[in-house]
mmCIF file of C-alpha atoms in Angstrom:
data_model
loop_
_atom_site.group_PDB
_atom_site.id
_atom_site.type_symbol
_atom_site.label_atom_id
_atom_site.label_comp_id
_atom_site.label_asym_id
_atom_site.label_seq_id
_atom_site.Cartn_x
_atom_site.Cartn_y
_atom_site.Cartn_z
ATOM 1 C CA UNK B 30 26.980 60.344 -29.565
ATOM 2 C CA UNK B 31 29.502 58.099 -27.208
ATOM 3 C CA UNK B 32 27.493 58.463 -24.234
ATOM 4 C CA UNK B 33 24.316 57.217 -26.128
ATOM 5 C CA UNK B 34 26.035 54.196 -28.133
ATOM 6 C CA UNK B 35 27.390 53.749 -24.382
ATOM 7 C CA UNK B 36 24.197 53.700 -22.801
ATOM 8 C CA UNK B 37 22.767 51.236 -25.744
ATOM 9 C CA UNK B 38 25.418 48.708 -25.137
ATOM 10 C CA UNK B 39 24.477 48.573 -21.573
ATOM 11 C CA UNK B 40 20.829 48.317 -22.249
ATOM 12 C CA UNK B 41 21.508 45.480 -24.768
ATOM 13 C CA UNK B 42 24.235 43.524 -22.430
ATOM 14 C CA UNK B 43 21.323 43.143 -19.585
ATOM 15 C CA UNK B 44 18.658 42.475 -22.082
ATOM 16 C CA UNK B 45 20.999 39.456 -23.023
ATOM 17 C CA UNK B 46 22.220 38.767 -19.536
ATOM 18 C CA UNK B 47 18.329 38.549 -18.147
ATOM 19 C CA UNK B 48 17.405 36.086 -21.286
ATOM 20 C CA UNK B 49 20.502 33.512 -20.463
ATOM 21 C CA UNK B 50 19.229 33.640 -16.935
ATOM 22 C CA UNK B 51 17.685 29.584 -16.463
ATOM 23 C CA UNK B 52 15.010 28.603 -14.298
ATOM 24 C CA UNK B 53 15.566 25.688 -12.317
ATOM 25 C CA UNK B 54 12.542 23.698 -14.006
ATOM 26 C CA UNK B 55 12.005 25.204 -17.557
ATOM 27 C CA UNK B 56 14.991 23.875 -20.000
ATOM 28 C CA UNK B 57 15.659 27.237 -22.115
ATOM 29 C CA UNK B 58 15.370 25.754 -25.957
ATOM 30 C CA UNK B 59 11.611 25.295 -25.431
ATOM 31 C CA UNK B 60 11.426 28.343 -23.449
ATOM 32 C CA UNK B 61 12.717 30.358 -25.603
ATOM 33 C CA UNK B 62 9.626 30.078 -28.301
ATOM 34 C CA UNK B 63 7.319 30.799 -24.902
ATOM 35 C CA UNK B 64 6.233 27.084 -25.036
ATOM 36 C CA UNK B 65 6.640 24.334 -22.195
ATOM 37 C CA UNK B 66 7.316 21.499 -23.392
ATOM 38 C CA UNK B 67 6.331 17.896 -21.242
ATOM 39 C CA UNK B 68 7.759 14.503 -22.150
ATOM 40 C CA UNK B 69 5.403 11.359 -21.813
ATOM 41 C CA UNK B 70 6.717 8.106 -21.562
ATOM 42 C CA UNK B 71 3.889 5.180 -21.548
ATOM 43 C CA UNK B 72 4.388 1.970 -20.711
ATOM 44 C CA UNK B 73 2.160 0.251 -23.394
ATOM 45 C CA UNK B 74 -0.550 1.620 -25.629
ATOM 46 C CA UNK B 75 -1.567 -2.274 -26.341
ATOM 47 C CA UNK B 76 -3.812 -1.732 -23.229
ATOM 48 C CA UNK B 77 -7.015 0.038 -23.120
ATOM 49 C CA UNK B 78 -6.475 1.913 -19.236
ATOM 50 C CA UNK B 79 -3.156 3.505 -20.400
ATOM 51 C CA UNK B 80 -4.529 4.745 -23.694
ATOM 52 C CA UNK B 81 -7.250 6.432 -21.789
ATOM 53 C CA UNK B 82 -4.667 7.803 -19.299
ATOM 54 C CA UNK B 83 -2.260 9.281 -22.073
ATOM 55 C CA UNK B 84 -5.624 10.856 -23.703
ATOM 56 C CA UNK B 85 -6.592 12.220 -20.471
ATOM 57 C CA UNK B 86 -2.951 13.891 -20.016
ATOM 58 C CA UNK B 87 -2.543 15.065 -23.741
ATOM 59 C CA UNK B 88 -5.997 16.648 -23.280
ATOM 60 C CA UNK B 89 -5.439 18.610 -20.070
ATOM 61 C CA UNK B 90 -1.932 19.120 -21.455
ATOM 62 C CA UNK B 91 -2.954 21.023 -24.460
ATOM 63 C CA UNK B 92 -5.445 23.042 -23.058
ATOM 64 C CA UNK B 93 -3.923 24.714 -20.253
ATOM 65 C CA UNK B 94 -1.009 25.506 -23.490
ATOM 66 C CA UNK B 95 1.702 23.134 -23.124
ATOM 67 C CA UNK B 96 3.042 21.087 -25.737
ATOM 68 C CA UNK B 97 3.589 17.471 -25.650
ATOM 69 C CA UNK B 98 5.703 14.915 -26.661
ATOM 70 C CA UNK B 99 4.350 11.047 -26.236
ATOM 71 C CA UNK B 100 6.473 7.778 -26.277
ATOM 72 C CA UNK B 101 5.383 4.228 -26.083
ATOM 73 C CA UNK B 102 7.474 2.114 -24.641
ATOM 74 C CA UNK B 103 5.546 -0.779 -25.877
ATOM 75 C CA UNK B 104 5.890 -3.099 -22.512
ATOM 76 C CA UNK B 105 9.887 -2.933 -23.228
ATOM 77 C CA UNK B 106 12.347 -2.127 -21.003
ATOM 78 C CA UNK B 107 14.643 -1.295 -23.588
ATOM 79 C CA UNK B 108 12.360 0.773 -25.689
ATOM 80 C CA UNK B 109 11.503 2.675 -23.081
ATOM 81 C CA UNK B 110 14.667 3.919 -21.679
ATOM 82 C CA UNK B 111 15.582 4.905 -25.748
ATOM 83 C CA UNK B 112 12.484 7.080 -25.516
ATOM 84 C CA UNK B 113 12.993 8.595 -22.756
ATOM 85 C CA UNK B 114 16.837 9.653 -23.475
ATOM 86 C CA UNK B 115 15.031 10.941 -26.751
ATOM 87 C CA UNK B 116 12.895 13.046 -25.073
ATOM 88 C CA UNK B 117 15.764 14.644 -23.211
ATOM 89 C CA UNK B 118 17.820 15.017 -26.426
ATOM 90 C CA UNK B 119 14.424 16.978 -27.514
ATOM 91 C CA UNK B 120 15.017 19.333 -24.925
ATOM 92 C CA UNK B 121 11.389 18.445 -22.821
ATOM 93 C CA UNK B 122 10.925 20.906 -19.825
ATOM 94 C CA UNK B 123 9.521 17.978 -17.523
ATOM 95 C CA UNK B 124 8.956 14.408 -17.879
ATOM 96 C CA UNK B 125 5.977 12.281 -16.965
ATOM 97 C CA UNK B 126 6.877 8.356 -16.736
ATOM 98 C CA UNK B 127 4.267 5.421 -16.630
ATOM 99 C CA UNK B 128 7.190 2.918 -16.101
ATOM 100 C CA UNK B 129 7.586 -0.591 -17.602
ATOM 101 C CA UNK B 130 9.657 -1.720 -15.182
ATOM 102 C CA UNK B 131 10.284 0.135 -12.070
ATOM 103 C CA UNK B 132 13.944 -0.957 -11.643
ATOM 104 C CA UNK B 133 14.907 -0.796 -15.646
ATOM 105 C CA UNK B 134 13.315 2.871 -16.031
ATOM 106 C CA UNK B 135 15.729 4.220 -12.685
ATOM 107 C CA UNK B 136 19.120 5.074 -15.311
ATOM 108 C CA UNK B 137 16.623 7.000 -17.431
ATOM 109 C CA UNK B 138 15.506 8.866 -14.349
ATOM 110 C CA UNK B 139 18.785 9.613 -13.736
ATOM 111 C CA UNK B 140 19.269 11.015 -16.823
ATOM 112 C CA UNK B 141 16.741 13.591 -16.585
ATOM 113 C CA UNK B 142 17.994 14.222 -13.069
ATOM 114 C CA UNK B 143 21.369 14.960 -14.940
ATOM 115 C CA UNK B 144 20.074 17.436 -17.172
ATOM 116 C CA UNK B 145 17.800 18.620 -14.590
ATOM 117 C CA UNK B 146 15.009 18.041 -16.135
ATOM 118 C CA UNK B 147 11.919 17.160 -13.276
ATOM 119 C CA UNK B 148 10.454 13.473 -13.416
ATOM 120 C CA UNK B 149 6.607 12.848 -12.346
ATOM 121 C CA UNK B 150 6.153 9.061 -12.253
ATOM 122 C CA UNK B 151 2.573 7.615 -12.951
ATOM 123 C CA UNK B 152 0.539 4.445 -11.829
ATOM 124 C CA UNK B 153 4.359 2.414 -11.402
ATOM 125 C CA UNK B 154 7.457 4.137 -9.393
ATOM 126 C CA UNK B 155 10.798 4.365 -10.371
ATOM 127 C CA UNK B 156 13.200 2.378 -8.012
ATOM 128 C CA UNK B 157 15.980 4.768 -8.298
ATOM 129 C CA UNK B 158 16.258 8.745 -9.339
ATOM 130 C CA UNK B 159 15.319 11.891 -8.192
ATOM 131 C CA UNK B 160 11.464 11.778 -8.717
ATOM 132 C CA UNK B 161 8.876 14.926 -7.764
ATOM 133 C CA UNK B 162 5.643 12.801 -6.866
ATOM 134 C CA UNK B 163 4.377 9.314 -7.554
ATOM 135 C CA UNK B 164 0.870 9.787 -8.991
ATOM 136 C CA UNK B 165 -1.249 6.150 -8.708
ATOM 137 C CA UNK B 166 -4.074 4.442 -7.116
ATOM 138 C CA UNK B 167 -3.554 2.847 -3.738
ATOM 139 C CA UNK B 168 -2.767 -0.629 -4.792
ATOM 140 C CA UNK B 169 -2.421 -2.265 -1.976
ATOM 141 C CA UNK B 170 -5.549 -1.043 -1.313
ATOM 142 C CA UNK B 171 -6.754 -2.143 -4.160
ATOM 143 C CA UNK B 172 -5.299 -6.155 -3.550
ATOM 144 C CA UNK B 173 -6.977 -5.890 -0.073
ATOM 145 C CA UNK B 174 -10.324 -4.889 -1.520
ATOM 146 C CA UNK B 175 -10.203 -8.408 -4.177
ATOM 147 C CA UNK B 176 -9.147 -10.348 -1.295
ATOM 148 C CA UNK B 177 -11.482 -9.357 1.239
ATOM 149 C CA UNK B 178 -14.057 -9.838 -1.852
ATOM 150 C CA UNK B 179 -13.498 -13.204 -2.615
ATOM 151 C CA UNK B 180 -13.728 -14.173 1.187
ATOM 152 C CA UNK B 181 -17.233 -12.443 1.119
ATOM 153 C CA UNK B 182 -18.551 -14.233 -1.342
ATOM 154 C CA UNK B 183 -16.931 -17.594 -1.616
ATOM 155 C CA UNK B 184 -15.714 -17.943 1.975
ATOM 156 C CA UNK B 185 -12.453 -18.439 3.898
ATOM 157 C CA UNK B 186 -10.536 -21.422 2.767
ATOM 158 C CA UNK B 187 -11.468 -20.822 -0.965
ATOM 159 C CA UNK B 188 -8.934 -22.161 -3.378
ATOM 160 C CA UNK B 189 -7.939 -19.028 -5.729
ATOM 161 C CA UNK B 190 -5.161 -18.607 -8.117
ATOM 162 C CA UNK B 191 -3.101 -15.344 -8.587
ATOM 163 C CA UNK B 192 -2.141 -14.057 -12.036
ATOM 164 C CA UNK B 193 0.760 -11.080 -11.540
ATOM 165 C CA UNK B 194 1.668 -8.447 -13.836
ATOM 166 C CA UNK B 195 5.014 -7.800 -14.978
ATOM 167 C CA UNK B 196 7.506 -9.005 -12.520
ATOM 168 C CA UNK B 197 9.583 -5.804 -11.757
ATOM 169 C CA UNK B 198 6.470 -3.279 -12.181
ATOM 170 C CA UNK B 199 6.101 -1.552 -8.361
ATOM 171 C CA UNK B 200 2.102 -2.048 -8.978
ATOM 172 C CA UNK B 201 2.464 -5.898 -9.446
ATOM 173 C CA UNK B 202 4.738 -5.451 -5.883
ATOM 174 C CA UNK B 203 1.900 -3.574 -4.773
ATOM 175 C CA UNK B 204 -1.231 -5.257 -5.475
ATOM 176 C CA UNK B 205 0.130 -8.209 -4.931
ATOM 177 C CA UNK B 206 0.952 -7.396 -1.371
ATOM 178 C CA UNK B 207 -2.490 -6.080 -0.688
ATOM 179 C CA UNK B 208 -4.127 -9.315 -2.101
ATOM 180 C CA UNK B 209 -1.561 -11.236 0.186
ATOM 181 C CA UNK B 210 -2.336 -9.708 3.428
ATOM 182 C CA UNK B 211 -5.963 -11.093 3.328
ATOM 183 C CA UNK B 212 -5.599 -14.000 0.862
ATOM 184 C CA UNK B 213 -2.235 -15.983 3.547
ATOM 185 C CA UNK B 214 -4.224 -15.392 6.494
ATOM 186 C CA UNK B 215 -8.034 -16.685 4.846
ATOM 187 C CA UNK B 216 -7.511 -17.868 1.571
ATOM 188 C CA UNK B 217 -6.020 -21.017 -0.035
ATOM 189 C CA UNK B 218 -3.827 -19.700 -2.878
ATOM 190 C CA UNK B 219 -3.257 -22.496 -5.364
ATOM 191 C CA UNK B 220 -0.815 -20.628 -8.121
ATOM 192 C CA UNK B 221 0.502 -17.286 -8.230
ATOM 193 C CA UNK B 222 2.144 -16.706 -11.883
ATOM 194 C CA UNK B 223 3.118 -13.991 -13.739
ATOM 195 C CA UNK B 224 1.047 -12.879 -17.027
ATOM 196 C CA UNK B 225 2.594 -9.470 -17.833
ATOM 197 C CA UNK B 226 -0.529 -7.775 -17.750
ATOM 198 C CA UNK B 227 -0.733 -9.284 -21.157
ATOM 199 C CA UNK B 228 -4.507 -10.915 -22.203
ATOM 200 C CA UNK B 229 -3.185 -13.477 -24.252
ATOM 201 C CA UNK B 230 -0.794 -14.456 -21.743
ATOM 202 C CA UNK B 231 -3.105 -14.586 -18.955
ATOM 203 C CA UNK B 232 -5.527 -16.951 -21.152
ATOM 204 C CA UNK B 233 -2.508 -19.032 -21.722
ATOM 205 C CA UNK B 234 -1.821 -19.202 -17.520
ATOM 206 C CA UNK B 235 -5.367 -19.833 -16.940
ATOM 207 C CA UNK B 236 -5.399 -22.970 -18.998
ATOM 208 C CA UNK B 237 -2.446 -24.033 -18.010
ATOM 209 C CA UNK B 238 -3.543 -23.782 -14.559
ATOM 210 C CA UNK B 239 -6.593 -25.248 -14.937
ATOM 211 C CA UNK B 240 -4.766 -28.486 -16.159
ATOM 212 C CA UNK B 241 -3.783 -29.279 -13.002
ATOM 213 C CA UNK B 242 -6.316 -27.235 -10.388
ATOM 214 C CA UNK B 243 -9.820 -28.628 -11.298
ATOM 215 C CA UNK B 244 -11.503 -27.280 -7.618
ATOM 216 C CA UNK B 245 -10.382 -23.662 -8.094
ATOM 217 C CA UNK B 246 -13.546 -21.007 -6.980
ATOM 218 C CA UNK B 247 -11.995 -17.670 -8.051
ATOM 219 C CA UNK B 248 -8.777 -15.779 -9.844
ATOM 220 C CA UNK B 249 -7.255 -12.582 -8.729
ATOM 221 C CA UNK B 250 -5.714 -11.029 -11.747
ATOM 222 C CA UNK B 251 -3.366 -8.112 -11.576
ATOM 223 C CA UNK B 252 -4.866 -6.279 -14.030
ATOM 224 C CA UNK B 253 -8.384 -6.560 -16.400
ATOM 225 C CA UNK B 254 -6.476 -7.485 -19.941
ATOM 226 C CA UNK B 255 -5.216 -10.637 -17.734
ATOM 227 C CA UNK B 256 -8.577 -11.519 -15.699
ATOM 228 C CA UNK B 257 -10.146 -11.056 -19.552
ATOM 229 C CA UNK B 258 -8.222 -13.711 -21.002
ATOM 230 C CA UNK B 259 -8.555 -15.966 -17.861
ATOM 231 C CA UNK B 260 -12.722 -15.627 -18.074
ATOM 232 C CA UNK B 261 -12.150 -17.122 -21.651
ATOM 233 C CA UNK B 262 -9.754 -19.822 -20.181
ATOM 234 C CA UNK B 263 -12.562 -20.808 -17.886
ATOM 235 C CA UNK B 264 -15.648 -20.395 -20.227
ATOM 236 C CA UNK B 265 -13.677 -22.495 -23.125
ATOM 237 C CA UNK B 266 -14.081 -25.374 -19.876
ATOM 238 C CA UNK B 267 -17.102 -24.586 -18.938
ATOM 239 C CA UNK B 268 -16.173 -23.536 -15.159
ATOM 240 C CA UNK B 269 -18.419 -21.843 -13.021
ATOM 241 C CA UNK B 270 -15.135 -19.494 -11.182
ATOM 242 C CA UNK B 271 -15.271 -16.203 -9.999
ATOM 243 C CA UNK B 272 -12.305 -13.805 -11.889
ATOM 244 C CA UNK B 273 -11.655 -10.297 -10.361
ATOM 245 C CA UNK B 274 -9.779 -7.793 -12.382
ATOM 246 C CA UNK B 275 -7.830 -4.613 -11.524
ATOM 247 C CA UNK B 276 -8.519 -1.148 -13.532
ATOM 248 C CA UNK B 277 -11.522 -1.041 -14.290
ATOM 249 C CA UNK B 278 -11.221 -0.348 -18.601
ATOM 250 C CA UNK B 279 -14.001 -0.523 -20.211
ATOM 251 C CA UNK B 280 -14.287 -4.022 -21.824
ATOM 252 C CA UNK B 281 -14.076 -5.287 -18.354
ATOM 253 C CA UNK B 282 -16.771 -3.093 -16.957
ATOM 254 C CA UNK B 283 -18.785 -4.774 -19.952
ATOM 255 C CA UNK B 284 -18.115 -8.084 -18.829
ATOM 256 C CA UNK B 285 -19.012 -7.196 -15.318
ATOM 257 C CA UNK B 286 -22.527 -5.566 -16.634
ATOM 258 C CA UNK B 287 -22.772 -8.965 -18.627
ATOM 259 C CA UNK B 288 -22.004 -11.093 -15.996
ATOM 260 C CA UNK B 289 -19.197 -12.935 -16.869
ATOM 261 C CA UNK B 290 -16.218 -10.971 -15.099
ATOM 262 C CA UNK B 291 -17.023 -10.985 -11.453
ATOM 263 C CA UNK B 292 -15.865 -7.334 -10.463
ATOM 264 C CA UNK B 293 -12.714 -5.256 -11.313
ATOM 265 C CA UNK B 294 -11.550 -3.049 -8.926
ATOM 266 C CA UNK B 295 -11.751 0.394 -10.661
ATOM 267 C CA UNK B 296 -9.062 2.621 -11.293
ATOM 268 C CA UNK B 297 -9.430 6.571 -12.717
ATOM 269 C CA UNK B 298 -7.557 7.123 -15.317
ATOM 270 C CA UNK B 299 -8.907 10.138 -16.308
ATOM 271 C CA UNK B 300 -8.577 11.741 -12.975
ATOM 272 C CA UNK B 301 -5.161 9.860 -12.865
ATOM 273 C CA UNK B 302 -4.322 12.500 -15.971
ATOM 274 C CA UNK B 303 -5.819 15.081 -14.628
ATOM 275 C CA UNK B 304 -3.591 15.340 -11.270
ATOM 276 C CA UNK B 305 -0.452 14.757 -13.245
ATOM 277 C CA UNK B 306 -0.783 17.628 -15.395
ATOM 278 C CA UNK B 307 -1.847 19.667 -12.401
ATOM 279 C CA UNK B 308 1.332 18.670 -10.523
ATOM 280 C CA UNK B 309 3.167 19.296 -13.418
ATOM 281 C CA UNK B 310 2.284 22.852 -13.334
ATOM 282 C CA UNK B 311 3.115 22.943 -9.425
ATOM 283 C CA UNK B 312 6.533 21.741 -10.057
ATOM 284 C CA UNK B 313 6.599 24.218 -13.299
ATOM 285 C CA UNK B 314 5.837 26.836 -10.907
ATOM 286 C CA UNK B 315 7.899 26.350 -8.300
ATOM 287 C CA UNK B 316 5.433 25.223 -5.700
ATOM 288 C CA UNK B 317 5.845 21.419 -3.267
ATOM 289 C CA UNK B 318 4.066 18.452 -4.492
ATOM 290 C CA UNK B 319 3.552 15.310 -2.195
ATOM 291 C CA UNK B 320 5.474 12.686 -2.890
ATOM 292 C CA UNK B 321 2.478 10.315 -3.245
ATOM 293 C CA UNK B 322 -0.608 11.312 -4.844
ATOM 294 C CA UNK B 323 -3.435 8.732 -4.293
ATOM 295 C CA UNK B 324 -6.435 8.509 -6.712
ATOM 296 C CA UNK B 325 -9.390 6.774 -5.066
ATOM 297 C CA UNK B 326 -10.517 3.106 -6.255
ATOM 298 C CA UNK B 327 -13.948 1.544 -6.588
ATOM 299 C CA UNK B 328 -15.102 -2.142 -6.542
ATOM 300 C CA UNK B 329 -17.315 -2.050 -9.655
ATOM 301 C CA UNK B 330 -19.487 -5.270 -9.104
#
């Protein structure tokens, strides 16, 4: 009778000892009901191209099993850091971040890294913080292609303004370094200011800018909510200027097909989604991710 109470100690002391045993990636309290469990942080739900990208991830998400847990951060710094730490406190497996600010969001990085808890970034990076992969469109790319636009069809020398997104977000770094590669050399940039990839905002820099730049021939905005508000800026005037937007949602594909909005150089949201939750189960698993994953753009004219 000892030897088999003996021998069922031992069997129940490595049962225990194998189920305390934690993966590198997968934080245990979610574990232990057999589900994973992925934070999502996004940056604004105000905006039409990150509501399609959180459906897109909460989609693939759920059917390959997962569970998930989705934050707005509603374009505030602040907000978005307290959702994140609350996502950590919720015991998520992995986190996905669509920054606010790239700087701001790097002490919630750290955070996870803390509690060793994985961080994917999307469409913005994180300045700071142990992060798996970046997973965006090529944005530079994607300022190039609107510069190298406007030249075609207004010509070098054009007089074209510049409306940024938020000031510490890495894609208004980005795309506004593509833009400026073509635009110093073979453009005439009139105004660059910032909008916040805000439509209200950027109707409110268009007129303003219009006030004092009656001979401007196109607008480069950072993103389509902005180049949106500008086009009504410029029809409230009655301006003949060219506005190209960055994104590609679909109110500004509607403009384009109406012929108001110029062209917005199209992001994929969707696919966007699609790779995240695919390198979320790479990292899950175990397996190397690159630390940039590039979706394609399109000019959508």
């Amino acid at each position: 009778m000892k030897k088999i109470l003996t021998v069922a100690l031992t069997l129940m002391l490595v049962f225990l000892t194998a189920c305390s045993m934690e993966s590198p990636f997968v934080n245990n309290d979610s574990a232990d009901d057999g589900n994973i469990k992925i934070g999502l942080s996004i940056s604004t739900l105000n905006n039409p191209f990150f509501v399609s990208l959180r459906d897109a991830i909460v989609e693939d998400a759920e059917a390959k099993g997962y569970e998930i847990i989705v934050v707005n951060a509603q374009d505030d710094a602040a907000t978005e850091i307290s959702g994140i730490e609350d996502l950590i406190q919720q015991g998520v497996d992995i986190l996905l971040v669509n920054p606010t600010d790239s700087a701001a969001v790097s002490s919630a990085v750290q955070s996870a890294n803390n509690a060793e808890i994985p961080v994917l970034t999307i469409d913005r990076s994180a300045d700071k913080g142990e992060v798996e992969t970046l997973i965006t469109s090529d944005n530079v790319s994607g300022g190039e292609m609107a510069a190298n636009f406007i030249v075609e069809k207004v010509g070098e020398g054009a007089k074209v303004v510049e409306i940024e997104g938020i000031a510490g977000a890495s894609a208004t770094r980005e795309r506004g370094e593509g833009f400026h590669n073509i635009a110093d050399e073979q453009l005439e940039i009139v105004a660059s200011q910032p909008a916040d990839f805000d439509r209200t905002k950027g109707l409110t820099v268009m007129e303003n800018t219009l006030q004092g730049n009656g001979d401007i021939q196109a607008v480069f905005a950072h993103n389509d909510e902005m180049a949106l508000g500008a086009m009504e800026a410029i029809k409230a005037v009655g301006k003949d200027i060219m506005v190209i937007g960055f994104d590609g949602v679909e109110d500004a594909i509607a403009s384009v097909e109406a012929g108001e909005l110029t062209a917005t150089i199209a992001q994929q949201p969707d696919l966007m989604g699609q790779e995240a939750v695919s390198a979320v189960e790479k990292v899950l698993n175990g397996e190397g991710v690159e630390e940039l994953i590039k979706v394609p753009l399109e000019l959508k004219k």
